[in-house]
Amino acid sequence: MKIDDFLISIIDGSIFISLLFSIHLLCSYHPYHRIFPLIMGNISFLFLAIYINLFILKPNSSLSLILRESTSNSIISILYFYPFLFIFITFVIVKLFFRKRPEDPLLKLLD
Amino acid sequence: MQFWFGFLVLFCGLSLHRIGPAFKRSNFGKPLILLGFVLIFLPYSELSSIEYDLFIFMADNLPWLFLSSSGTYFVLYGSQIYWENINSVKILGILLLLLSWVYFFAFISKSFDADLSLIIANLFGMLLAIIYLIWLIKFIESRTPKVAESLPLSDSEKKYVTSILKRNLGGNPDED
């Protein structure tokens, strides 16, 4: 395991989130949204991440391959992480299942 | 191509769904999410190794994810607000959650054999990007010029708002 693999993994995650944010910005556009500075900030971050990946860490790769690998690795990572997150969700849901109505002195006045 | 187009449609659907009912295009959210799933899980042609690995991993996890998310949805749906519970729906939800964990430990947990350090590094990269985007949003919002204070309501507007409030709170709308 080389340090390069770690760096590539970190940048893959950043590229994925940046791509998702770009899609979200375009889909959720409305007239009261200052979208232009956000798009510029996000695109510069995305280009920086792609530049490091494409020209420094993986010089023999292509843009298409980098984008596909980033998305694929990130979705797999999320699926790996999901069971840990789901332990927490299960705990909250079970707590919700057993929750009882609290005593409310104001509601008692209605009876 | 269809595989990645499916993801694009899926993410567009999620974003549209999240913008809420004030925007009519949010109605396209759920159909687009469904279309995205169809495009991803019904591949039209041969997939290359990157897409194939992802497809297999997702297809393996799909039953578990479906059971767990539908179980969570049913328990939340059964525990409605104002304490009116639908116990049968809640019990069904808990059973689905239990089934999802059984399915996970019986079939899925064995396939979780990737290098965890790379997974953690990837999640760390996502976290870094999220922190940067939060900072970017805060920075841009702090630079947004403040809108001038709005004018007070006119007499007719005051009368209109008062009548709406009285109507909804049970007062006499003709009063005043």
PDB file of C-alpha atoms in Angstrom:
ATOM      1  CA  MET A   1       0.000   0.000   0.000  1.00  0.00           C
ATOM      2  CA  LYS A   2       1.525   3.283  -1.117  1.00  0.00           C
ATOM      3  CA  ILE A   3       0.836   6.784   0.112  1.00  0.00           C
ATOM      4  CA  ASP A   4      -0.336   7.575  -3.441  1.00  0.00           C
ATOM      5  CA  ASP A   5      -3.272   5.176  -3.063  1.00  0.00           C
ATOM      6  CA  PHE A   6      -4.414   7.040   0.055  1.00  0.00           C
ATOM      7  CA  LEU A   7      -4.134  10.387  -1.697  1.00  0.00           C
ATOM      8  CA  ILE A   8      -6.003   9.093  -4.751  1.00  0.00           C
ATOM      9  CA  SER A   9      -8.747   7.757  -2.464  1.00  0.00           C
ATOM     10  CA  ILE A  10      -9.052  11.093  -0.643  1.00  0.00           C
ATOM     11  CA  ILE A  11      -9.237  13.015  -3.926  1.00  0.00           C
ATOM     12  CA  ASP A  12     -11.765  10.514  -5.362  1.00  0.00           C
ATOM     13  CA  GLY A  13     -14.109  11.322  -2.471  1.00  0.00           C
ATOM     14  CA  SER A  14     -13.654  15.068  -2.989  1.00  0.00           C
ATOM     15  CA  ILE A  15     -14.358  14.795  -6.728  1.00  0.00           C
ATOM     16  CA  PHE A  16     -17.541  12.798  -6.067  1.00  0.00           C
ATOM     17  CA  ILE A  17     -18.950  15.324  -3.564  1.00  0.00           C
ATOM     18  CA  SER A  18     -18.007  18.197  -5.865  1.00  0.00           C
ATOM     19  CA  LEU A  19     -19.804  16.548  -8.800  1.00  0.00           C
ATOM     20  CA  LEU A  20     -22.894  15.928  -6.655  1.00  0.00           C
ATOM     21  CA  PHE A  21     -22.897  19.536  -5.490  1.00  0.00           C
ATOM     22  CA  SER A  22     -22.688  20.776  -9.098  1.00  0.00           C
ATOM     23  CA  ILE A  23     -25.720  18.683 -10.054  1.00  0.00           C
ATOM     24  CA  HIS A  24     -27.574  19.869  -6.958  1.00  0.00           C
ATOM     25  CA  LEU A  25     -26.816  23.541  -7.693  1.00  0.00           C
ATOM     26  CA  LEU A  26     -28.132  23.269 -11.232  1.00  0.00           C
ATOM     27  CA  CYS A  27     -31.270  21.317 -10.267  1.00  0.00           C
ATOM     28  CA  SER A  28     -32.184  23.513  -7.314  1.00  0.00           C
ATOM     29  CA  TYR A  29     -31.698  26.842  -9.073  1.00  0.00           C
ATOM     30  CA  HIS A  30     -34.190  29.598  -8.250  1.00  0.00           C
ATOM     31  CA  PRO A  31     -34.129  33.365  -8.886  1.00  0.00           C
ATOM     32  CA  TYR A  32     -33.236  34.245  -5.268  1.00  0.00           C
ATOM     33  CA  HIS A  33     -30.186  31.992  -5.239  1.00  0.00           C
ATOM     34  CA  ARG A  34     -26.720  33.509  -5.773  1.00  0.00           C
ATOM     35  CA  ILE A  35     -25.583  30.509  -7.759  1.00  0.00           C
ATOM     36  CA  PHE A  36     -22.687  31.997  -9.754  1.00  0.00           C
ATOM     37  CA  PRO A  37     -20.068  32.370  -6.948  1.00  0.00           C
ATOM     38  CA  LEU A  38     -20.993  28.905  -5.632  1.00  0.00           C
ATOM     39  CA  ILE A  39     -20.554  27.341  -9.070  1.00  0.00           C
ATOM     40  CA  MET A  40     -17.224  29.114  -9.549  1.00  0.00           C
ATOM     41  CA  GLY A  41     -15.947  28.025  -6.106  1.00  0.00           C
ATOM     42  CA  ASN A  42     -17.105  24.480  -6.662  1.00  0.00           C
ATOM     43  CA  ILE A  43     -15.721  24.195 -10.190  1.00  0.00           C
ATOM     44  CA  SER A  44     -12.314  25.539  -9.127  1.00  0.00           C
ATOM     45  CA  PHE A  45     -12.232  22.948  -6.324  1.00  0.00           C
ATOM     46  CA  LEU A  46     -13.245  20.207  -8.775  1.00  0.00           C
ATOM     47  CA  PHE A  47     -10.629  21.256 -11.338  1.00  0.00           C
ATOM     48  CA  LEU A  48      -7.928  21.385  -8.647  1.00  0.00           C
ATOM     49  CA  ALA A  49      -8.825  17.857  -7.484  1.00  0.00           C
ATOM     50  CA  ILE A  50      -8.899  16.546 -11.073  1.00  0.00           C
ATOM     51  CA  TYR A  51      -5.593  18.301 -11.842  1.00  0.00           C
ATOM     52  CA  ILE A  52      -3.827  16.700  -8.852  1.00  0.00           C
ATOM     53  CA  ASN A  53      -5.272  13.298  -9.762  1.00  0.00           C
ATOM     54  CA  LEU A  54      -4.693  13.508 -13.518  1.00  0.00           C
ATOM     55  CA  PHE A  55      -1.311  15.239 -13.763  1.00  0.00           C
ATOM     56  CA  ILE A  56       0.456  14.381 -10.498  1.00  0.00           C
ATOM     57  CA  LEU A  57      -0.860  11.110  -9.054  1.00  0.00           C
ATOM     58  CA  LYS A  58      -2.052   9.241 -12.174  1.00  0.00           C
ATOM     59  CA  PRO A  59      -0.361  10.771 -15.247  1.00  0.00           C
ATOM     60  CA  ASN A  60      -1.272   7.832 -17.513  1.00  0.00           C
ATOM     61  CA  SER A  61      -4.966   8.080 -16.787  1.00  0.00           C
ATOM     62  CA  SER A  62      -7.731   9.969 -18.639  1.00  0.00           C
ATOM     63  CA  LEU A  63     -10.393  12.408 -17.457  1.00  0.00           C
ATOM     64  CA  SER A  64     -13.238   9.994 -18.178  1.00  0.00           C
ATOM     65  CA  LEU A  65     -11.519   7.190 -16.268  1.00  0.00           C
ATOM     66  CA  ILE A  66     -10.842   9.433 -13.278  1.00  0.00           C
ATOM     67  CA  LEU A  67     -14.450  10.622 -13.067  1.00  0.00           C
ATOM     68  CA  ARG A  68     -15.800   7.070 -13.407  1.00  0.00           C
ATOM     69  CA  GLU A  69     -13.375   5.674 -10.839  1.00  0.00           C
ATOM     70  CA  SER A  70     -14.062   8.487  -8.382  1.00  0.00           C
ATOM     71  CA  THR A  71     -17.817   7.986  -8.552  1.00  0.00           C
ATOM     72  CA  SER A  72     -17.552   4.213  -8.394  1.00  0.00           C
ATOM     73  CA  ASN A  73     -15.120   4.149  -5.443  1.00  0.00           C
ATOM     74  CA  SER A  74     -17.138   6.732  -3.540  1.00  0.00           C
ATOM     75  CA  ILE A  75     -20.451   4.904  -3.939  1.00  0.00           C
ATOM     76  CA  ILE A  76     -18.788   1.672  -2.795  1.00  0.00           C
ATOM     77  CA  SER A  77     -17.329   3.526   0.225  1.00  0.00           C
ATOM     78  CA  ILE A  78     -20.763   4.898   1.131  1.00  0.00           C
ATOM     79  CA  LEU A  79     -22.225   1.389   0.903  1.00  0.00           C
ATOM     80  CA  TYR A  80     -19.427   0.111   3.166  1.00  0.00           C
ATOM     81  CA  PHE A  81     -20.119   2.883   5.659  1.00  0.00           C
ATOM     82  CA  TYR A  82     -23.913   2.440   5.574  1.00  0.00           C
ATOM     83  CA  PRO A  83     -24.072  -0.536   8.029  1.00  0.00           C
ATOM     84  CA  PHE A  84     -22.271   1.565  10.663  1.00  0.00           C
ATOM     85  CA  LEU A  85     -24.687   4.427  10.048  1.00  0.00           C
ATOM     86  CA  PHE A  86     -27.598   2.009  10.084  1.00  0.00           C
ATOM     87  CA  ILE A  87     -26.684   0.811  13.603  1.00  0.00           C
ATOM     88  CA  PHE A  88     -27.376   4.377  14.746  1.00  0.00           C
ATOM     89  CA  ILE A  89     -30.571   4.614  12.636  1.00  0.00           C
ATOM     90  CA  THR A  90     -31.827   1.302  14.077  1.00  0.00           C
ATOM     91  CA  PHE A  91     -31.181   2.555  17.609  1.00  0.00           C
ATOM     92  CA  VAL A  92     -33.178   5.766  16.949  1.00  0.00           C
ATOM     93  CA  ILE A  93     -36.014   3.841  15.258  1.00  0.00           C
ATOM     94  CA  VAL A  94     -36.287   1.291  18.098  1.00  0.00           C
ATOM     95  CA  LYS A  95     -36.344   4.170  20.607  1.00  0.00           C
ATOM     96  CA  LEU A  96     -39.126   5.791  18.571  1.00  0.00           C
ATOM     97  CA  PHE A  97     -41.058   2.507  18.504  1.00  0.00           C
ATOM     98  CA  PHE A  98     -41.145   2.241  22.296  1.00  0.00           C
ATOM     99  CA  ARG A  99     -41.765   5.936  22.957  1.00  0.00           C
ATOM    100  CA  LYS A 100     -44.846   6.629  25.072  1.00  0.00           C
ATOM    101  CA  ARG A 101     -46.993   9.701  25.161  1.00  0.00           C
ATOM    102  CA  PRO A 102     -45.662  12.069  27.839  1.00  0.00           C
ATOM    103  CA  GLU A 103     -47.819  13.294  30.700  1.00  0.00           C
ATOM    104  CA  ASP A 104     -49.142  16.711  29.771  1.00  0.00           C
ATOM    105  CA  PRO A 105     -51.029  18.700  32.446  1.00  0.00           C
ATOM    106  CA  LEU A 106     -52.633  20.913  29.784  1.00  0.00           C
ATOM    107  CA  LEU A 107     -54.014  17.931  27.859  1.00  0.00           C
ATOM    108  CA  LYS A 108     -55.440  16.519  31.123  1.00  0.00           C
ATOM    109  CA  LEU A 109     -57.582  19.633  31.414  1.00  0.00           C
ATOM    110  CA  LEU A 110     -59.357  18.621  28.203  1.00  0.00           C
ATOM    111  CA  ASP A 111     -60.706  15.416  29.827  1.00  0.00           C
TER     112      ASP A 111
ATOM    113  CA  MET B   1     -23.042   5.222 -20.901  1.00  0.00           C
ATOM    114  CA  GLN B   2     -26.574   4.248 -19.853  1.00  0.00           C
ATOM    115  CA  PHE B   3     -25.228   3.203 -16.454  1.00  0.00           C
ATOM    116  CA  TRP B   4     -23.711   6.637 -15.729  1.00  0.00           C
ATOM    117  CA  PHE B   5     -26.667   8.441 -17.283  1.00  0.00           C
ATOM    118  CA  GLY B   6     -28.794   6.505 -14.782  1.00  0.00           C
ATOM    119  CA  PHE B   7     -26.707   7.908 -11.932  1.00  0.00           C
ATOM    120  CA  LEU B   8     -27.016  11.426 -13.360  1.00  0.00           C
ATOM    121  CA  VAL B   9     -30.801  11.061 -13.557  1.00  0.00           C
ATOM    122  CA  LEU B  10     -30.890   9.577 -10.038  1.00  0.00           C
ATOM    123  CA  PHE B  11     -28.874  12.454  -8.529  1.00  0.00           C
ATOM    124  CA  CYS B  12     -30.964  15.019 -10.449  1.00  0.00           C
ATOM    125  CA  GLY B  13     -34.096  13.339  -9.078  1.00  0.00           C
ATOM    126  CA  LEU B  14     -32.780  13.473  -5.505  1.00  0.00           C
ATOM    127  CA  SER B  15     -31.878  17.162  -5.874  1.00  0.00           C
ATOM    128  CA  LEU B  16     -35.235  18.048  -7.428  1.00  0.00           C
ATOM    129  CA  HIS B  17     -37.069  16.108  -4.732  1.00  0.00           C
ATOM    130  CA  ARG B  18     -35.153  18.008  -2.035  1.00  0.00           C
ATOM    131  CA  ILE B  19     -36.115  21.506  -3.249  1.00  0.00           C
ATOM    132  CA  GLY B  20     -39.570  21.104  -1.761  1.00  0.00           C
ATOM    133  CA  PRO B  21     -43.172  21.647  -2.769  1.00  0.00           C
ATOM    134  CA  ALA B  22     -42.756  25.418  -3.334  1.00  0.00           C
ATOM    135  CA  PHE B  23     -41.164  24.563  -6.686  1.00  0.00           C
ATOM    136  CA  LYS B  24     -43.375  22.644  -9.085  1.00  0.00           C
ATOM    137  CA  ARG B  25     -40.400  20.853 -10.615  1.00  0.00           C
ATOM    138  CA  SER B  26     -40.028  18.929  -7.311  1.00  0.00           C
ATOM    139  CA  ASN B  27     -42.888  16.781  -8.664  1.00  0.00           C
ATOM    140  CA  PHE B  28     -40.394  15.325 -11.151  1.00  0.00           C
ATOM    141  CA  GLY B  29     -38.128  14.164  -8.288  1.00  0.00           C
ATOM    142  CA  LYS B  30     -39.657  10.766  -7.516  1.00  0.00           C
ATOM    143  CA  PRO B  31     -40.217   9.698 -11.185  1.00  0.00           C
ATOM    144  CA  LEU B  32     -36.618  10.666 -11.992  1.00  0.00           C
ATOM    145  CA  ILE B  33     -35.291   8.677  -9.006  1.00  0.00           C
ATOM    146  CA  LEU B  34     -37.263   5.664 -10.240  1.00  0.00           C
ATOM    147  CA  LEU B  35     -36.040   6.146 -13.822  1.00  0.00           C
ATOM    148  CA  GLY B  36     -32.461   6.429 -12.542  1.00  0.00           C
ATOM    149  CA  PHE B  37     -32.779   3.107 -10.714  1.00  0.00           C
ATOM    150  CA  VAL B  38     -34.213   1.446 -13.821  1.00  0.00           C
ATOM    151  CA  LEU B  39     -31.363   2.761 -16.005  1.00  0.00           C
ATOM    152  CA  ILE B  40     -28.736   1.626 -13.480  1.00  0.00           C
ATOM    153  CA  PHE B  41     -30.105  -1.818 -12.744  1.00  0.00           C
ATOM    154  CA  LEU B  42     -31.189  -2.783 -16.267  1.00  0.00           C
ATOM    155  CA  PRO B  43     -27.885  -2.400 -18.141  1.00  0.00           C
ATOM    156  CA  TYR B  44     -28.312  -2.248 -21.905  1.00  0.00           C
ATOM    157  CA  SER B  45     -24.827  -3.346 -22.894  1.00  0.00           C
ATOM    158  CA  GLU B  46     -21.673  -4.979 -21.507  1.00  0.00           C
ATOM    159  CA  LEU B  47     -20.178  -3.068 -18.593  1.00  0.00           C
ATOM    160  CA  SER B  48     -16.454  -2.399 -18.261  1.00  0.00           C
ATOM    161  CA  SER B  49     -14.627  -3.565 -15.137  1.00  0.00           C
ATOM    162  CA  ILE B  50     -15.164  -0.368 -13.082  1.00  0.00           C
ATOM    163  CA  GLU B  51     -18.898  -0.283 -13.775  1.00  0.00           C
ATOM    164  CA  TYR B  52     -19.262  -4.057 -13.414  1.00  0.00           C
ATOM    165  CA  ASP B  53     -17.672  -4.096  -9.934  1.00  0.00           C
ATOM    166  CA  LEU B  54     -19.916  -1.258  -8.799  1.00  0.00           C
ATOM    167  CA  PHE B  55     -22.996  -2.864 -10.362  1.00  0.00           C
ATOM    168  CA  ILE B  56     -22.353  -6.221  -8.653  1.00  0.00           C
ATOM    169  CA  PHE B  57     -21.709  -4.591  -5.271  1.00  0.00           C
ATOM    170  CA  MET B  58     -24.856  -2.480  -5.551  1.00  0.00           C
ATOM    171  CA  ALA B  59     -26.975  -5.403  -6.750  1.00  0.00           C
ATOM    172  CA  ASP B  60     -25.747  -7.482  -3.781  1.00  0.00           C
ATOM    173  CA  ASN B  61     -26.651  -4.718  -1.344  1.00  0.00           C
ATOM    174  CA  LEU B  62     -29.967  -3.769  -2.945  1.00  0.00           C
ATOM    175  CA  PRO B  63     -32.250  -6.240  -1.030  1.00  0.00           C
ATOM    176  CA  TRP B  64     -30.701  -5.231   2.277  1.00  0.00           C
ATOM    177  CA  LEU B  65     -30.959  -1.521   1.515  1.00  0.00           C
ATOM    178  CA  PHE B  66     -34.565  -1.933   0.356  1.00  0.00           C
ATOM    179  CA  LEU B  67     -35.566  -3.827   3.513  1.00  0.00           C
ATOM    180  CA  SER B  68     -33.796  -1.387   5.841  1.00  0.00           C
ATOM    181  CA  SER B  69     -35.106   1.790   4.211  1.00  0.00           C
ATOM    182  CA  SER B  70     -38.680   0.495   3.900  1.00  0.00           C
ATOM    183  CA  GLY B  71     -38.564  -0.656   7.562  1.00  0.00           C
ATOM    184  CA  THR B  72     -37.385   2.804   8.639  1.00  0.00           C
ATOM    185  CA  TYR B  73     -40.093   4.438   6.502  1.00  0.00           C
ATOM    186  CA  PHE B  74     -42.862   2.261   7.965  1.00  0.00           C
ATOM    187  CA  VAL B  75     -41.845   2.964  11.580  1.00  0.00           C
ATOM    188  CA  LEU B  76     -41.683   6.706  10.862  1.00  0.00           C
ATOM    189  CA  TYR B  77     -45.016   6.578   9.021  1.00  0.00           C
ATOM    190  CA  GLY B  78     -46.624   4.601  11.869  1.00  0.00           C
ATOM    191  CA  SER B  79     -45.365   7.057  14.498  1.00  0.00           C
ATOM    192  CA  GLN B  80     -47.329   9.965  13.218  1.00  0.00           C
ATOM    193  CA  ILE B  81     -47.357  13.400  14.771  1.00  0.00           C
ATOM    194  CA  TYR B  82     -49.844  14.311  17.528  1.00  0.00           C
ATOM    195  CA  TRP B  83     -49.247  10.861  19.051  1.00  0.00           C
ATOM    196  CA  GLU B  84     -51.684   9.008  16.846  1.00  0.00           C
ATOM    197  CA  ASN B  85     -49.756   5.788  16.282  1.00  0.00           C
ATOM    198  CA  ILE B  86     -50.562   3.124  13.728  1.00  0.00           C
ATOM    199  CA  ASN B  87     -49.189   0.168  15.652  1.00  0.00           C
ATOM    200  CA  SER B  88     -49.618  -2.433  12.897  1.00  0.00           C
ATOM    201  CA  VAL B  89     -47.486  -0.336  10.495  1.00  0.00           C
ATOM    202  CA  LYS B  90     -44.882   0.255  13.198  1.00  0.00           C
ATOM    203  CA  ILE B  91     -44.645  -3.473  13.960  1.00  0.00           C
ATOM    204  CA  LEU B  92     -44.295  -4.221  10.235  1.00  0.00           C
ATOM    205  CA  GLY B  93     -41.474  -1.649  10.070  1.00  0.00           C
ATOM    206  CA  ILE B  94     -39.620  -3.171  13.017  1.00  0.00           C
ATOM    207  CA  LEU B  95     -39.971  -6.646  11.475  1.00  0.00           C
ATOM    208  CA  LEU B  96     -38.500  -5.344   8.203  1.00  0.00           C
ATOM    209  CA  LEU B  97     -35.607  -3.757  10.089  1.00  0.00           C
ATOM    210  CA  LEU B  98     -34.953  -7.042  11.879  1.00  0.00           C
ATOM    211  CA  LEU B  99     -35.135  -8.919   8.580  1.00  0.00           C
ATOM    212  CA  SER B 100     -32.697  -6.464   6.982  1.00  0.00           C
ATOM    213  CA  TRP B 101     -30.116  -7.100   9.705  1.00  0.00           C
ATOM    214  CA  VAL B 102     -30.604 -10.870   9.403  1.00  0.00           C
ATOM    215  CA  TYR B 103     -30.134 -10.580   5.616  1.00  0.00           C
ATOM    216  CA  PHE B 104     -27.048  -8.418   6.110  1.00  0.00           C
ATOM    217  CA  PHE B 105     -25.309 -10.834   8.479  1.00  0.00           C
ATOM    218  CA  ALA B 106     -26.359 -13.914   6.486  1.00  0.00           C
ATOM    219  CA  PHE B 107     -25.429 -12.764   2.973  1.00  0.00           C
ATOM    220  CA  ILE B 108     -23.778  -9.345   2.785  1.00  0.00           C
ATOM    221  CA  SER B 109     -21.262  -9.041   5.620  1.00  0.00           C
ATOM    222  CA  LYS B 110     -18.988 -11.697   4.028  1.00  0.00           C
ATOM    223  CA  SER B 111     -18.594  -9.610   0.870  1.00  0.00           C
ATOM    224  CA  PHE B 112     -17.273  -6.635   2.869  1.00  0.00           C
ATOM    225  CA  ASP B 113     -13.631  -7.569   2.311  1.00  0.00           C
ATOM    226  CA  ALA B 114     -12.135  -4.405   0.748  1.00  0.00           C
ATOM    227  CA  ASP B 115      -9.200  -2.526   2.232  1.00  0.00           C
ATOM    228  CA  LEU B 116     -10.831  -0.500   5.006  1.00  0.00           C
ATOM    229  CA  SER B 117      -8.029   2.071   5.090  1.00  0.00           C
ATOM    230  CA  LEU B 118      -8.822   3.100   1.492  1.00  0.00           C
ATOM    231  CA  ILE B 119     -12.542   3.277   2.314  1.00  0.00           C
ATOM    232  CA  ILE B 120     -11.799   5.518   5.302  1.00  0.00           C
ATOM    233  CA  ALA B 121      -9.499   7.674   3.143  1.00  0.00           C
ATOM    234  CA  ASN B 122     -12.291   8.030   0.568  1.00  0.00           C
ATOM    235  CA  LEU B 123     -14.826   9.014   3.232  1.00  0.00           C
ATOM    236  CA  PHE B 124     -12.278  11.479   4.614  1.00  0.00           C
ATOM    237  CA  GLY B 125     -12.002  13.047   1.141  1.00  0.00           C
ATOM    238  CA  MET B 126     -15.798  13.420   1.031  1.00  0.00           C
ATOM    239  CA  LEU B 127     -15.729  15.027   4.479  1.00  0.00           C
ATOM    240  CA  LEU B 128     -13.032  17.481   3.357  1.00  0.00           C
ATOM    241  CA  ALA B 129     -15.112  18.460   0.313  1.00  0.00           C
ATOM    242  CA  ILE B 130     -18.235  18.903   2.468  1.00  0.00           C
ATOM    243  CA  ILE B 131     -16.292  21.113   4.932  1.00  0.00           C
ATOM    244  CA  TYR B 132     -14.980  23.202   2.017  1.00  0.00           C
ATOM    245  CA  LEU B 133     -18.484  23.584   0.538  1.00  0.00           C
ATOM    246  CA  ILE B 134     -19.967  24.590   3.922  1.00  0.00           C
ATOM    247  CA  TRP B 135     -17.209  27.201   4.274  1.00  0.00           C
ATOM    248  CA  LEU B 136     -17.860  28.404   0.701  1.00  0.00           C
ATOM    249  CA  ILE B 137     -21.616  28.771   1.322  1.00  0.00           C
ATOM    250  CA  LYS B 138     -20.990  30.622   4.618  1.00  0.00           C
ATOM    251  CA  PHE B 139     -18.438  32.908   2.964  1.00  0.00           C
ATOM    252  CA  ILE B 140     -20.743  33.772   0.047  1.00  0.00           C
ATOM    253  CA  GLU B 141     -23.745  34.312   2.312  1.00  0.00           C
ATOM    254  CA  SER B 142     -21.702  36.621   4.547  1.00  0.00           C
ATOM    255  CA  ARG B 143     -20.863  38.723   1.465  1.00  0.00           C
ATOM    256  CA  THR B 144     -24.462  38.924   0.258  1.00  0.00           C
ATOM    257  CA  PRO B 145     -25.689  42.540   0.533  1.00  0.00           C
ATOM    258  CA  LYS B 146     -28.584  42.910   2.952  1.00  0.00           C
ATOM    259  CA  VAL B 147     -31.983  43.606   1.435  1.00  0.00           C
ATOM    260  CA  ALA B 148     -33.497  46.930   2.502  1.00  0.00           C
ATOM    261  CA  GLU B 149     -36.084  46.767   5.290  1.00  0.00           C
ATOM    262  CA  SER B 150     -39.583  46.247   3.904  1.00  0.00           C
ATOM    263  CA  LEU B 151     -42.266  48.912   4.316  1.00  0.00           C
ATOM    264  CA  PRO B 152     -44.870  48.474   7.069  1.00  0.00           C
ATOM    265  CA  LEU B 153     -48.261  47.024   6.111  1.00  0.00           C
ATOM    266  CA  SER B 154     -50.887  49.378   4.784  1.00  0.00           C
ATOM    267  CA  ASP B 155     -54.330  49.614   6.497  1.00  0.00           C
ATOM    268  CA  SER B 156     -55.987  47.336   3.935  1.00  0.00           C
ATOM    269  CA  GLU B 157     -53.161  44.771   4.252  1.00  0.00           C
ATOM    270  CA  LYS B 158     -53.441  44.877   8.067  1.00  0.00           C
ATOM    271  CA  LYS B 159     -57.186  44.272   7.807  1.00  0.00           C
ATOM    272  CA  TYR B 160     -56.627  41.365   5.426  1.00  0.00           C
ATOM    273  CA  VAL B 161     -53.985  39.682   7.644  1.00  0.00           C
ATOM    274  CA  THR B 162     -56.141  40.194  10.754  1.00  0.00           C
ATOM    275  CA  SER B 163     -59.139  38.586   9.043  1.00  0.00           C
ATOM    276  CA  ILE B 164     -57.028  35.565   8.019  1.00  0.00           C
ATOM    277  CA  LEU B 165     -55.685  35.146  11.554  1.00  0.00           C
ATOM    278  CA  LYS B 166     -59.125  35.464  13.118  1.00  0.00           C
ATOM    279  CA  ARG B 167     -60.631  33.015  10.638  1.00  0.00           C
ATOM    280  CA  ASN B 168     -57.959  30.426  11.408  1.00  0.00           C
ATOM    281  CA  LEU B 169     -57.920  31.007  15.168  1.00  0.00           C
ATOM    282  CA  GLY B 170     -61.682  30.851  15.438  1.00  0.00           C
ATOM    283  CA  GLY B 171     -62.396  34.522  16.121  1.00  0.00           C
ATOM    284  CA  ASN B 172     -65.035  36.688  14.490  1.00  0.00           C
ATOM    285  CA  PRO B 173     -63.677  37.936  11.121  1.00  0.00           C
ATOM    286  CA  ASP B 174     -66.246  40.761  10.992  1.00  0.00           C
ATOM    287  CA  GLU B 175     -65.008  42.244  14.265  1.00  0.00           C
ATOM    288  CA  ASP B 176     -63.078  45.580  13.948  1.00  0.00           C
TER     289      ASP B 176
END
